[in-house]
Every structure is written in C-alpha cells, then in structure tokens.
Amino acid sequence: MKKIVPFKMISVIALLALTVSCATTQSSTQNRESMLVASGFKVITPKTAKQQQKLQNLPPGKVTMIQKRGKTYYIFPDPTHNLAYVGGPKEYQAYQQLRATNKLVKENLETADMYQDEAMEWSLWSGGEGVWGPTGGPGPF
C-alpha cells in the first residue's frame, strides 16, 4: 500500500529536522545547564575552599538532593567552570517537567524523521521512469 504524505506534513518534518540538527550541536551538559537555569535554578560560584571541596565531592553530571537546616536543595555541579546550579523543590519539579517535555519533542522529531525517510523511499518508486534503466523498464527477459 502506498502512503501519500501531504506537502504540509513534509514541510513540518523538514522544519523539525532542521531544529533538531541545530539543537544537537550543543553538548548534553550545556543543554542540561540551560534547562536548569530555565527552571529557576540559581548559578552559584563557591567562594571558600570548603565550598569548592563540597562542589568537587558531588557526583558529576547528576542533580543531587541535599538537606540543610530543614530545607531541601537540589544541586548540579559544574566543577570545570567552578559553578553549582542550586534550586529548591519547585525548581526541581519544573526541571523534571522540562526534561519530560524535551524528551517528548525528541521522540516526536525521531518519529517525524522516520516518516520523512519512509516518504522519500516511496517517492523513489512513484513515477517508475528510469527506475529500471535507460529505457524506463526492466527490458525483455
């Protein structure tokens, strides 16, 4: 069965593919840091040797929950740039929501790429002219 993909659908797919290609040029760490800031996390620079030591002891590439004076904080360390991203439960929840949204967008784009590939494969077979050779057919057998 031949599937027909409307021109608008192909245009949307191409636009989404372009968006993904631009987005994938960022590293995953930069993307995570951008999402943390967008979620309301504050960027903190450790000022004392003790704070820098705590930053170095946090697991790299992960958001860690800590309790301090009865409050909950979430910290994402960036020891390379001597920074920490710090937020509370509200910011962490916003971060989780943003991550889930980005995951859905990525999955939708992957699906769009799959449909685009499928549409392109069908377009190769649609006309039949020149598919089998210079005479336009398979020739006598």
CSV table of C-alpha atoms in Angstrom, one decimal:
chain,number,residue,atom,x,y,z
A,1,MET,CA,0.0,0.0,0.0
A,2,LYS,CA,1.4,3.4,-1.0
A,3,LYS,CA,1.3,6.1,1.6
A,4,ILE,CA,0.7,9.7,0.5
A,5,VAL,CA,2.3,12.4,2.6
A,6,PRO,CA,0.9,15.9,2.1
A,7,PHE,CA,3.2,18.7,1.3
A,8,LYS,CA,2.5,20.5,4.6
A,9,MET,CA,3.5,17.4,6.5
A,10,ILE,CA,6.8,17.2,4.7
A,11,SER,CA,7.4,20.9,5.3
A,12,VAL,CA,6.8,20.5,9.1
A,13,ILE,CA,9.1,17.4,9.1
A,14,ALA,CA,11.8,19.4,7.4
A,15,LEU,CA,11.5,22.3,9.8
A,16,LEU,CA,11.6,19.9,12.8
A,17,ALA,CA,14.7,18.1,11.4
A,18,LEU,CA,16.4,21.5,11.0
A,19,THR,CA,15.5,22.4,14.5
A,20,VAL,CA,17.0,19.1,15.8
A,21,SER,CA,20.2,19.5,13.8
A,22,CYS,CA,20.7,22.9,15.4
A,23,ALA,CA,19.9,21.7,18.8
A,24,THR,CA,22.2,18.7,18.7
A,25,THR,CA,25.2,21.0,18.2
A,26,GLN,CA,25.1,21.8,21.9
A,27,SER,CA,26.6,19.2,24.3
A,28,SER,CA,24.2,17.4,26.6
A,29,THR,CA,25.8,19.2,29.6
A,30,GLN,CA,25.1,22.6,28.1
A,31,ASN,CA,21.6,21.6,27.3
A,32,ARG,CA,21.1,20.4,30.9
A,33,GLU,CA,22.5,23.6,32.3
A,34,SER,CA,20.2,25.6,30.1
A,35,MET,CA,17.2,23.6,31.3
A,36,LEU,CA,18.3,24.1,35.0
A,37,VAL,CA,18.5,27.9,34.5
A,38,ALA,CA,15.2,28.0,32.6
A,39,SER,CA,13.7,26.1,35.5
A,40,GLY,CA,14.7,28.7,38.0
A,41,PHE,CA,18.0,27.2,39.4
A,42,LYS,CA,20.5,29.8,40.6
A,43,VAL,CA,24.1,29.8,39.4
A,44,ILE,CA,26.4,29.9,42.4
A,45,THR,CA,30.1,30.3,42.5
A,46,PRO,CA,31.8,28.7,45.5
A,47,LYS,CA,33.8,31.4,47.4
A,48,THR,CA,35.6,29.4,50.1
A,49,ALA,CA,37.9,26.4,49.9
A,50,LYS,CA,35.3,24.4,51.9
A,51,GLN,CA,32.5,25.2,49.3
A,52,GLN,CA,34.9,24.3,46.5
A,53,GLN,CA,35.6,21.0,48.2
A,54,LYS,CA,31.9,20.2,48.5
A,55,LEU,CA,31.4,21.0,44.9
A,56,GLN,CA,34.2,18.6,43.9
A,57,ASN,CA,32.7,15.9,46.0
A,58,LEU,CA,29.3,16.0,44.3
A,59,PRO,CA,28.7,13.3,41.7
A,60,PRO,CA,29.4,14.8,38.3
A,61,GLY,CA,26.6,15.1,35.7
A,62,LYS,CA,23.9,14.5,38.2
A,63,VAL,CA,21.4,16.6,40.2
A,64,THR,CA,21.9,15.7,43.9
A,65,MET,CA,19.4,16.4,46.7
A,66,ILE,CA,20.7,17.7,50.0
A,67,GLN,CA,19.1,18.7,53.2
A,68,LYS,CA,20.3,21.8,55.0
A,69,ARG,CA,18.7,23.4,58.0
A,70,GLY,CA,15.4,21.5,57.4
A,71,LYS,CA,15.2,22.6,53.8
A,72,THR,CA,15.7,20.6,50.6
A,73,TYR,CA,18.0,21.8,47.9
A,74,TYR,CA,18.9,20.3,44.5
A,75,ILE,CA,22.5,20.9,43.3
A,76,PHE,CA,24.0,20.2,39.9
A,77,PRO,CA,27.8,20.7,40.0
A,78,ASP,CA,29.9,22.1,37.2
A,79,PRO,CA,33.4,21.8,38.6
A,80,THR,CA,35.0,22.5,35.3
A,81,HIS,CA,33.7,26.1,35.4
A,82,ASN,CA,33.7,26.2,39.3
A,83,LEU,CA,29.9,26.6,39.4
A,84,ALA,CA,26.9,25.0,41.0
A,85,TYR,CA,23.3,25.2,39.9
A,86,VAL,CA,21.1,25.3,43.0
A,87,GLY,CA,17.3,25.1,43.3
A,88,GLY,CA,14.5,24.0,45.6
A,89,PRO,CA,11.7,21.5,45.2
A,90,LYS,CA,9.7,23.9,43.0
A,91,GLU,CA,12.6,24.5,40.6
A,92,TYR,CA,13.5,20.8,40.6
A,93,GLN,CA,9.9,19.9,39.7
A,94,ALA,CA,10.0,22.5,36.8
A,95,TYR,CA,13.3,21.0,35.7
A,96,GLN,CA,11.8,17.5,35.6
A,97,GLN,CA,8.8,18.7,33.6
A,98,LEU,CA,11.1,20.5,31.1
A,99,ARG,CA,13.2,17.3,30.7
A,100,ALA,CA,10.0,15.3,30.1
A,101,THR,CA,8.8,17.8,27.5
A,102,ASN,CA,12.2,17.8,25.8
A,103,LYS,CA,12.1,14.0,25.7
A,104,LEU,CA,8.7,14.0,24.0
A,105,VAL,CA,9.8,16.6,21.5
A,106,LYS,CA,12.9,14.5,20.7
A,107,GLU,CA,10.7,11.4,20.3
A,108,ASN,CA,8.3,13.3,18.0
A,109,LEU,CA,11.2,14.5,15.9
A,110,GLU,CA,12.6,11.0,15.6
A,111,THR,CA,9.2,9.8,14.5
A,112,ALA,CA,9.0,12.7,12.0
A,113,ASP,CA,12.4,11.7,10.6
A,114,MET,CA,11.2,8.1,10.3
A,115,TYR,CA,8.1,9.2,8.3
A,116,GLN,CA,10.2,11.5,6.2
A,117,ASP,CA,12.5,8.6,5.3
A,118,GLU,CA,9.5,6.5,4.5
A,119,ALA,CA,8.0,9.2,2.3
A,120,MET,CA,11.3,9.6,0.5
A,121,GLU,CA,11.6,5.9,-0.2
A,122,TRP,CA,8.1,5.8,-1.7
A,123,SER,CA,8.8,8.8,-3.8
A,124,LEU,CA,11.6,6.9,-5.5
A,125,TRP,CA,9.1,4.3,-6.7
A,126,SER,CA,6.2,6.7,-7.5
A,127,GLY,CA,7.0,7.5,-11.2
A,128,GLY,CA,8.7,4.5,-12.4
A,129,GLU,CA,10.5,6.4,-15.1
A,130,GLY,CA,14.1,5.4,-15.4
A,131,VAL,CA,13.9,3.1,-12.4
A,132,TRP,CA,14.9,0.0,-14.3
A,133,GLY,CA,17.3,1.5,-16.7
A,134,PRO,CA,17.6,4.0,-19.6
A,135,THR,CA,14.6,2.6,-21.4
A,136,GLY,CA,12.3,3.0,-18.4
A,137,GLY,CA,11.6,-0.7,-17.9
A,138,PRO,CA,13.3,-3.9,-17.0
A,139,GLY,CA,13.7,-5.0,-20.5
A,140,PRO,CA,12.9,-8.3,-22.1
A,141,PHE,CA,13.7,-11.4,-20.0
